[in-house]
CSV table of C-alpha atoms in Angstrom, one decimal:
chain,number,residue,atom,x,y,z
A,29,UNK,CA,188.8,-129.7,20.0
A,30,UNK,CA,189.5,-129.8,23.7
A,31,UNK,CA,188.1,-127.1,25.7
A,32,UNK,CA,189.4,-125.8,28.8
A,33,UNK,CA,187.6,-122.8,29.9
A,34,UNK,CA,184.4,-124.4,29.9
A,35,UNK,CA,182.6,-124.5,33.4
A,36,UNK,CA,180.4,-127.3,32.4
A,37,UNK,CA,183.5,-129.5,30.9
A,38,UNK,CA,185.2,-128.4,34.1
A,39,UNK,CA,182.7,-129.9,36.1
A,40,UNK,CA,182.1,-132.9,34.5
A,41,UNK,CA,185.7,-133.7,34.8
A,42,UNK,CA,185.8,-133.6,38.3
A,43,UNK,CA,187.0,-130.0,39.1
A,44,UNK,CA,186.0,-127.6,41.9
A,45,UNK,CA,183.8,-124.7,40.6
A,46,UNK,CA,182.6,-121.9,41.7
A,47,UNK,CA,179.0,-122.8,41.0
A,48,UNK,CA,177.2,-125.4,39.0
A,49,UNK,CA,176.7,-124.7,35.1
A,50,UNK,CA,173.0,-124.1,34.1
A,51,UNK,CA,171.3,-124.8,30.9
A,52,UNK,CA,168.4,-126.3,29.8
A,53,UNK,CA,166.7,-129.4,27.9
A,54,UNK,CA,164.8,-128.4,25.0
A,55,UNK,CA,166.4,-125.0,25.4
A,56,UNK,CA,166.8,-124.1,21.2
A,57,UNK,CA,163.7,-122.7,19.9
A,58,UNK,CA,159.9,-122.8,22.0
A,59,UNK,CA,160.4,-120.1,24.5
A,60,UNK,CA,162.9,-118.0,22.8
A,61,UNK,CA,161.3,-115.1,21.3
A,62,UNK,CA,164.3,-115.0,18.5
A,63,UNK,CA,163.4,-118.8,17.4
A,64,UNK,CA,159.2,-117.7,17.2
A,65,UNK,CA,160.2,-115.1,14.8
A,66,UNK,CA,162.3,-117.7,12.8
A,67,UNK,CA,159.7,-120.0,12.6
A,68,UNK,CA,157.3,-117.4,11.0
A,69,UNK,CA,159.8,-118.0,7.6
A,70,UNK,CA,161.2,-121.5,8.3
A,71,UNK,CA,159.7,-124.5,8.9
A,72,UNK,CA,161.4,-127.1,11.6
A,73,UNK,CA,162.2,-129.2,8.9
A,74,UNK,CA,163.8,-126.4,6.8
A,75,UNK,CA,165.8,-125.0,10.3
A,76,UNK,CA,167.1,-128.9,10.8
A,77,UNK,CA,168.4,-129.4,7.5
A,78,UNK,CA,170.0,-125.8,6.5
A,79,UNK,CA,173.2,-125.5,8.8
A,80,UNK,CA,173.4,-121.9,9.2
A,81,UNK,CA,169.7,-121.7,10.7
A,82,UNK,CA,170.6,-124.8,12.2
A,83,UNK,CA,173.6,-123.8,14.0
A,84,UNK,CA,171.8,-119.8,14.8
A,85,UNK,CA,168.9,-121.4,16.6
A,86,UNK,CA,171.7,-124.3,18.7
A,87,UNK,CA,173.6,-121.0,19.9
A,88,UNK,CA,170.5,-118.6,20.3
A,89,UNK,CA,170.0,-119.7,24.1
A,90,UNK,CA,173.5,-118.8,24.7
A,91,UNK,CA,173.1,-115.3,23.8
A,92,UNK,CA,169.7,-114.8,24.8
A,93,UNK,CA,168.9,-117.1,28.0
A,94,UNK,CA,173.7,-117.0,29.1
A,95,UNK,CA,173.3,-120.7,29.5
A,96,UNK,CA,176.6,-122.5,30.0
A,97,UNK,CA,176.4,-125.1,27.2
A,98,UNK,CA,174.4,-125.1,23.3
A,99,UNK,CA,172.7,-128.6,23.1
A,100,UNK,CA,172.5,-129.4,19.1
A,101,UNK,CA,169.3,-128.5,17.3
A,102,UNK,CA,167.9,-131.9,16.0
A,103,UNK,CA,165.5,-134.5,16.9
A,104,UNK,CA,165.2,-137.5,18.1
A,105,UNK,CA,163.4,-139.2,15.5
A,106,UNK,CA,166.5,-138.8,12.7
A,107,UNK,CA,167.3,-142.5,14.0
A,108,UNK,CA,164.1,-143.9,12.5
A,109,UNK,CA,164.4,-142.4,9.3
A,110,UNK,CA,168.0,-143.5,8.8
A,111,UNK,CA,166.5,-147.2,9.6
A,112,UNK,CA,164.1,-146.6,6.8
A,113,UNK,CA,161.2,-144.6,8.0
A,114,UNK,CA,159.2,-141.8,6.5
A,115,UNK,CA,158.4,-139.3,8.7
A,116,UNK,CA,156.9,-135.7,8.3
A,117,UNK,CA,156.6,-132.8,10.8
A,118,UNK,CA,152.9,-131.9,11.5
A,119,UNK,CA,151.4,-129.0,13.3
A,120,UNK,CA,150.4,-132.2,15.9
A,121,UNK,CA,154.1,-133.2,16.1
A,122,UNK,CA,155.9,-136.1,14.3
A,123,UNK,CA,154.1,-138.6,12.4
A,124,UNK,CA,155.3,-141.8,10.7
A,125,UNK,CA,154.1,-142.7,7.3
A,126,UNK,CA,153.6,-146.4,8.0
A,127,UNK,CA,154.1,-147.5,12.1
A,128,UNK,CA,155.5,-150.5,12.5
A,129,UNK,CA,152.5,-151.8,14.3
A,130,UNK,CA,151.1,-151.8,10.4
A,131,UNK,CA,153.8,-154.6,9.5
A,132,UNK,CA,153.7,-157.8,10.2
A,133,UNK,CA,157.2,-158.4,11.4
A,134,UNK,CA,158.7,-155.2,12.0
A,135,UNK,CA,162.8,-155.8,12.3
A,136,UNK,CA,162.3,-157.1,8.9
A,137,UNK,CA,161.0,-153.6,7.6
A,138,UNK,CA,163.8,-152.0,8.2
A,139,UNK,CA,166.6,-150.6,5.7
A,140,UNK,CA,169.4,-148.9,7.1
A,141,UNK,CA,171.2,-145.8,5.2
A,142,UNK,CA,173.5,-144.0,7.8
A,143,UNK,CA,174.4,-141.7,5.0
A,144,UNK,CA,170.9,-140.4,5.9
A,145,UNK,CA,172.3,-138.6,8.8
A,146,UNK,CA,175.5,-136.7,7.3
A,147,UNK,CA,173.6,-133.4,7.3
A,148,UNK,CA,173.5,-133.0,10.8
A,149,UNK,CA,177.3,-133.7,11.1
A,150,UNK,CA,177.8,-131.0,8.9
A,151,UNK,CA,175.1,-129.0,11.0
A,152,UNK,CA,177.7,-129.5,13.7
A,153,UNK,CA,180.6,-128.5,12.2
A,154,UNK,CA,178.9,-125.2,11.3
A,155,UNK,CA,177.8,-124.6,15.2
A,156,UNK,CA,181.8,-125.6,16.2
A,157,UNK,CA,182.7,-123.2,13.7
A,158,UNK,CA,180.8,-120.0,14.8
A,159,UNK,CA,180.0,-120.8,18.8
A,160,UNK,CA,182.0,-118.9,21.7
A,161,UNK,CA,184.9,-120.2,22.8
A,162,UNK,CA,184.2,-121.3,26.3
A,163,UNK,CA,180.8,-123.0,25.1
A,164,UNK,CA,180.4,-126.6,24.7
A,165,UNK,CA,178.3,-128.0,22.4
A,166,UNK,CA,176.2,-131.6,23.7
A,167,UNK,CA,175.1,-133.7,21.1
A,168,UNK,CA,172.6,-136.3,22.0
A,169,UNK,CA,170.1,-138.7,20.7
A,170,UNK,CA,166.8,-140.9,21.6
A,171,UNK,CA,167.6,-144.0,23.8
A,172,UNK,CA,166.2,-147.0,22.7
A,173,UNK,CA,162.8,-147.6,24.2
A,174,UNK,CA,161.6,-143.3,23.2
A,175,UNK,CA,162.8,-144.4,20.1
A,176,UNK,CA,161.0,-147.6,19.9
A,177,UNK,CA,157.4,-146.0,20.8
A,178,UNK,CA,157.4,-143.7,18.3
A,179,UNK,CA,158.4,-146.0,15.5
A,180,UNK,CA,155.9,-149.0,16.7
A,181,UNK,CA,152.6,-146.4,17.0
A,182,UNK,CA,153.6,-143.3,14.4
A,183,UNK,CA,152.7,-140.9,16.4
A,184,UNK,CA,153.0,-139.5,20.0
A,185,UNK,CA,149.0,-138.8,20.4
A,186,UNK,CA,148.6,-141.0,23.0
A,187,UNK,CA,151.4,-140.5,25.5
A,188,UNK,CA,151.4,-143.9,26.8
A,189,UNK,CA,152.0,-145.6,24.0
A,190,UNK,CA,150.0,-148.6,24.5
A,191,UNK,CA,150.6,-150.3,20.5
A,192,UNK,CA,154.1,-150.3,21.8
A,193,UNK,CA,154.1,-151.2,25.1
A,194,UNK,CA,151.7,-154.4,24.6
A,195,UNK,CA,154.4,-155.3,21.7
A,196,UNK,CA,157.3,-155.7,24.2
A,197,UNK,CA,155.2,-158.0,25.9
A,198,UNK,CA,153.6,-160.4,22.8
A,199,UNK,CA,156.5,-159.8,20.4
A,200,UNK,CA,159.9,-159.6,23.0
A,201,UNK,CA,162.2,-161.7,20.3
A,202,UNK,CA,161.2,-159.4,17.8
A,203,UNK,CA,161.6,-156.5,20.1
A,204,UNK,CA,165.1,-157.4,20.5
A,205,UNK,CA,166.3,-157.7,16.9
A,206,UNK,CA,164.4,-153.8,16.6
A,207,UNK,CA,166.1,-152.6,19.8
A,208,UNK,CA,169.5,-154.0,18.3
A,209,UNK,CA,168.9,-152.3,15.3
A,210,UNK,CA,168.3,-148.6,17.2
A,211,UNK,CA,171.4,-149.5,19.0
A,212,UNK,CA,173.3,-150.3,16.4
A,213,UNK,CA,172.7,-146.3,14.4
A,214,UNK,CA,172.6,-144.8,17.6
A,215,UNK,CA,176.5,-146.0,18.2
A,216,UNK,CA,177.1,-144.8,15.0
A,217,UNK,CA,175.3,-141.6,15.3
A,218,UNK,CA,177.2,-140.9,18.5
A,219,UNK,CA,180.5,-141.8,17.2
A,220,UNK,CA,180.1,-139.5,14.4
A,221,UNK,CA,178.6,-137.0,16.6
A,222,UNK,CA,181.8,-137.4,18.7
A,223,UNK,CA,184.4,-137.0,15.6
A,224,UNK,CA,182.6,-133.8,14.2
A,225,UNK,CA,182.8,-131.8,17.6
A,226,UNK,CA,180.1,-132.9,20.4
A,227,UNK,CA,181.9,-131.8,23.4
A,228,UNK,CA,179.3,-133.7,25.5
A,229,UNK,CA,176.8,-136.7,25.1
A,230,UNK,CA,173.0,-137.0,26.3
A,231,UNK,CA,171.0,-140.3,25.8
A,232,UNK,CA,167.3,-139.2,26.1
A,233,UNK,CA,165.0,-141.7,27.5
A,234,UNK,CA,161.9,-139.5,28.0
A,235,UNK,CA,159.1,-142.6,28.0
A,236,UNK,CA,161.7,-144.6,30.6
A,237,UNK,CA,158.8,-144.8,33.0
A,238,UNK,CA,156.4,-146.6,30.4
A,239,UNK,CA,157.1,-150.2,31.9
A,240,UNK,CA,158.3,-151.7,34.8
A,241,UNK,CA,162.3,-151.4,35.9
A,242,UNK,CA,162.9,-155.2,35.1
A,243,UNK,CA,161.6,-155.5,31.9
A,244,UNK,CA,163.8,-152.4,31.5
A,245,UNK,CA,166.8,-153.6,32.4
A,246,UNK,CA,166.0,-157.0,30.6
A,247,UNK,CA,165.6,-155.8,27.4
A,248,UNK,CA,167.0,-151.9,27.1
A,249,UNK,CA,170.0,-151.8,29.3
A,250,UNK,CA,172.2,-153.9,27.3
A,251,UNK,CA,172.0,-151.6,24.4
A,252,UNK,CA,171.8,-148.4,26.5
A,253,UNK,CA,174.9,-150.0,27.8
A,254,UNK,CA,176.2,-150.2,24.3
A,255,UNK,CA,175.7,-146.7,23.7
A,256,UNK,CA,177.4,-145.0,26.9
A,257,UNK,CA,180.6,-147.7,26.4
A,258,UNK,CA,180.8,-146.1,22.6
A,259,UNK,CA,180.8,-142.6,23.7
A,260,UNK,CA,182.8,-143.1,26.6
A,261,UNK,CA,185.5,-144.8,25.2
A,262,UNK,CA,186.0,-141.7,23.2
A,263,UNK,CA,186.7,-140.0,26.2
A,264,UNK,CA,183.9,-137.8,25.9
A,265,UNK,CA,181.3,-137.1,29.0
A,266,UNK,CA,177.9,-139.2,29.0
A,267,UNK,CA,174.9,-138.2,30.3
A,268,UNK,CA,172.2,-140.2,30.7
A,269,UNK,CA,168.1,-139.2,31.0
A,270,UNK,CA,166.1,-141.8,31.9
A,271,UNK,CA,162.7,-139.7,32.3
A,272,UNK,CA,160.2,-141.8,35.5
A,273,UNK,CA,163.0,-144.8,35.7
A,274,UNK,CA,161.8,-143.8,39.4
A,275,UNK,CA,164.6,-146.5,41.7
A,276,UNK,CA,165.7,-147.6,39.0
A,277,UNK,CA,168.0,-145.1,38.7
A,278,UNK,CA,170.3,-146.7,41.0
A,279,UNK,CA,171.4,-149.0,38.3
A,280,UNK,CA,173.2,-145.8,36.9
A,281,UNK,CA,176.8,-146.6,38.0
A,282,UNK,CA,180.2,-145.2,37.3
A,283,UNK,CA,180.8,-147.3,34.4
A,284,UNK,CA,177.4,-146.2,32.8
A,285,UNK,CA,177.5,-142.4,33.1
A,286,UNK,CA,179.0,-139.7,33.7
A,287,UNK,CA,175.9,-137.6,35.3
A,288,UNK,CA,172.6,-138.6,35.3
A,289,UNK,CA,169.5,-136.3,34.9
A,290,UNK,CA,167.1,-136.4,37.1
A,291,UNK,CA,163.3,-135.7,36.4
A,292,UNK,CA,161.1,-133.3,38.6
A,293,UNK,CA,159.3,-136.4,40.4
A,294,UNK,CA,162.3,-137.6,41.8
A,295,UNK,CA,163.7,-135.0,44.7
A,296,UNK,CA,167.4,-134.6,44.2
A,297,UNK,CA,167.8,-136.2,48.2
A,298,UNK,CA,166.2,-139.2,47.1
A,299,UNK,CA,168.2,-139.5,43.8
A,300,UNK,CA,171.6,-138.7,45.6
A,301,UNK,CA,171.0,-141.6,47.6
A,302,UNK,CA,170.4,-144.2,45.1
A,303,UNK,CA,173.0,-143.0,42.9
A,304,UNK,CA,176.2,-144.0,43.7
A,305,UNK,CA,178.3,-140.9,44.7
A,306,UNK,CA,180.7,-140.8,42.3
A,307,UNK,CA,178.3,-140.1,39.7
A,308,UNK,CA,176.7,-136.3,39.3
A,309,UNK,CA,173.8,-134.8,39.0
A,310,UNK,CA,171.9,-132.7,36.7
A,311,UNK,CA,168.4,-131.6,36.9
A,312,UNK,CA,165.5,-131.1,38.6
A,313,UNK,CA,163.7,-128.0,38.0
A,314,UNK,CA,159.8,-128.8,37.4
A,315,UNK,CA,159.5,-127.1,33.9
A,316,UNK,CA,156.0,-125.8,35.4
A,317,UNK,CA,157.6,-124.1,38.3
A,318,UNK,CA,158.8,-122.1,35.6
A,319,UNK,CA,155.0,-120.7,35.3
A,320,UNK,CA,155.1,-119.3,38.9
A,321,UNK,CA,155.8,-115.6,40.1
A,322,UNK,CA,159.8,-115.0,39.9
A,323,UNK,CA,159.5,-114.8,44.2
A,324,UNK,CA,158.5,-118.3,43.8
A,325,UNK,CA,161.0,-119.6,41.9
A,326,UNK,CA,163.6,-118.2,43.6
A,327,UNK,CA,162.5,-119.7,46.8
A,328,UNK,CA,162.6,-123.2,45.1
A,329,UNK,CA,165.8,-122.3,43.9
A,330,UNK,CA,167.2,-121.3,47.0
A,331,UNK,CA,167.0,-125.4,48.3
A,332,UNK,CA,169.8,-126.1,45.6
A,333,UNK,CA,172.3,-124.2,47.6
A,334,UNK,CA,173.0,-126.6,50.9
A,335,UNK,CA,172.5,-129.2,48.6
A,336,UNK,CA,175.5,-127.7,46.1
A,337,UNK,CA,177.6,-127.3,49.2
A,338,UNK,CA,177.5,-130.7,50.0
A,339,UNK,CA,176.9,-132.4,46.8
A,340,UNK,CA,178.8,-130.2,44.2
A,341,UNK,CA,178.6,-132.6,41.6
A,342,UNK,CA,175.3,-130.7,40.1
A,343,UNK,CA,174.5,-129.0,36.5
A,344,UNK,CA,171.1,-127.1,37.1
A,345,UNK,CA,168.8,-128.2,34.8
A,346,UNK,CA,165.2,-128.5,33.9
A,347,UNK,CA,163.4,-132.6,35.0
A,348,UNK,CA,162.0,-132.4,31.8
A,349,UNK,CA,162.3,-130.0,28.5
A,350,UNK,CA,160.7,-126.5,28.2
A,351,UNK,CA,156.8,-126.6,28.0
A,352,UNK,CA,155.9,-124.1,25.1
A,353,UNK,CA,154.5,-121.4,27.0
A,354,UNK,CA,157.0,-120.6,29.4
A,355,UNK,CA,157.7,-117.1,30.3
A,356,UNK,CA,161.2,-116.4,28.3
A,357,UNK,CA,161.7,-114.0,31.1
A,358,UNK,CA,161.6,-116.3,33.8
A,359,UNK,CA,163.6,-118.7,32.1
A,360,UNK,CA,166.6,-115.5,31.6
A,361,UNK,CA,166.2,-115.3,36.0
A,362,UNK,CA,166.7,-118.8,36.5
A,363,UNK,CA,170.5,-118.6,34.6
A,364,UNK,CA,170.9,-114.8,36.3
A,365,UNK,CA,170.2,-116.2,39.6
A,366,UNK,CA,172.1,-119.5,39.1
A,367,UNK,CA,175.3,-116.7,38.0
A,368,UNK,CA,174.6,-114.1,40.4
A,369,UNK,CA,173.8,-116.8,43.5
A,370,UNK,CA,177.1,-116.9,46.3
A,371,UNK,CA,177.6,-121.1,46.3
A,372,UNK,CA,180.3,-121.0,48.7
């Protein structure tokens, strides 16, 4: 379904608007006090996999924060378990039966079964089904290296993920065949994403900054690649996350994306610069700021404004998802101010 009236969709296709859309990663659920109550009956699990509860808490932040777009209630580790994986959601986060750094060769320990994904394609349908009109709806997934971390060590514990991170570097041939693999159900995910509604496409690359830029764009950029060519050629919009990439980021061309989100270590100067114009913008709100007094936040705010006058190629956005804790309330000023702000 094409959508017109969308200011997001607007934007992304090139058009002059009166001010950037807003919304925010990690938006369905955590902060909302509407998702909390939820949760008291459901589990995350049970929320994922029933579509009604899945498409409530995707459009929640539209009617309770006025955000501009619904981003699709899921996870990014649904990829691993369609390759195979058992996985179960603890009160310490996700955890992986068996980690790949248990198996001797892990791209042989895989079994794909796509069909392990249908649910949330019917979850999608539901949300296209009961959404506003002039709401888009971005599907997304885990880019290949988040992906790979959480499948080689089972669990996110350690944030650095050193089990996977000394892997790339003693097993890189294996590496590849596992990357390939990710790739490979992550085009298909996204397709299928694509041809039950997605309006819009995000490739999340949170642990981007785990290794250096080279070794990046040796082994993850040809199936990042992959993924933004298969979306793309759909004619749908792609926009790419690649969370501490740091310069890196000026590898992000035309041909790879759409608009790249930037996270809050990177000032949106800097990344303007190393970007190449043509591509826009989306981010960088520190999530934390979002802990200050509302006079503070609008002062921070306030700096987007030249910069939207002579960059408008922007979608505000957070540099990083919601942290649990967040004031709802100051989350609500951030959109009112974004709506209520003169950008001209």
């Amino acid at each position: 379904m094409q959508m017109h009236d969308s200011l997001l969709i607007r934007k992304m296709q090139g058009h002059a608007t009166a001010r950037p859309p807003v919304w925010f990663m990690r938006q369905a659920g955590r902060i909302l006090p509407n998702y909390q109550r939820l949760k008291e009956k459901y589990s995350f699990q049970a929320m994922m996999r029933d579509p009604e509860l899945a498409a409530q808490v995707t459009l929640m932040p539209v009617y309770d924060l006025e955000v501009d777009a619904a981003i699709l209630f899921s996870d990014i580790l649904v990829i691993p378990v369609a390759l195979g994986m058992k996985l179960s959601f603890t009160d310490h986060g996700p955890v992986f039966e068996k980690p790949l750094c248990m198996t001797e060769t892990p791209s042989q320990a895989l079994a794909p079964d796509d069909s392990k994904l249908n649910y949330i394609y019917r979850n999608i349908e539901t949300i296209i089904g009961q959404r506003p009109d002039n709401i888009p709806l971005i599907g997304f997934c885990g880019a290949p290296l988040t992906t790979l971390c959480y499948m080689i060590q089972g669990t996110a514990r350690n944030s650095n993920f050193p089990e996977a991170v000394k892997y790339l570097y003693t097993h890189k041939k294996d590496a590849r065949k596992l990357i390939d693999a990710i790739a490979e159900m992550s085009v298909l995910y996204a397709q299928n994403q694509i041809k039950a509604g997605v309006d819009v496409f995000q490739l999340f690359d949170t642990h981007a900054g785990l290794i250096p830029a080279e070794l990046y764009m040796e082994l993850f950029w040809p199936a990042i690649r992959k993924i933004s060519d298969a979306v793309r050629q759909s004619g749908t919009p792609f926009i790419f996350f690649p969370k501490g990439l740091g310069t890196g980021i000026r590898y992000i061309t035309s041909d790879v994306a759409d608009y790249v989100s930037i996270d809050w270590q990177m000032p949106l100067r800097h990344a303007r610069e190393l970007v190449p114009q043509e591509v826009g913008l989306q981010g960088n709100l520190d999530p934390r700021l979002l802990y200050a007094p509302q006079t503070v936040i609008r002062e921070s705010l306030e700096s987007y404004r030249p910069f939207y006058r002579e960059y408008p190629n922007l979608i505000i956005n957070l540099g990083h998802g919601f942290l649990p804790d967040v004031p709802y309330e100051n989350a609500r000023f951030v959109v009112d101010w974004v709506k209520e702000t003169d950008w001209s």
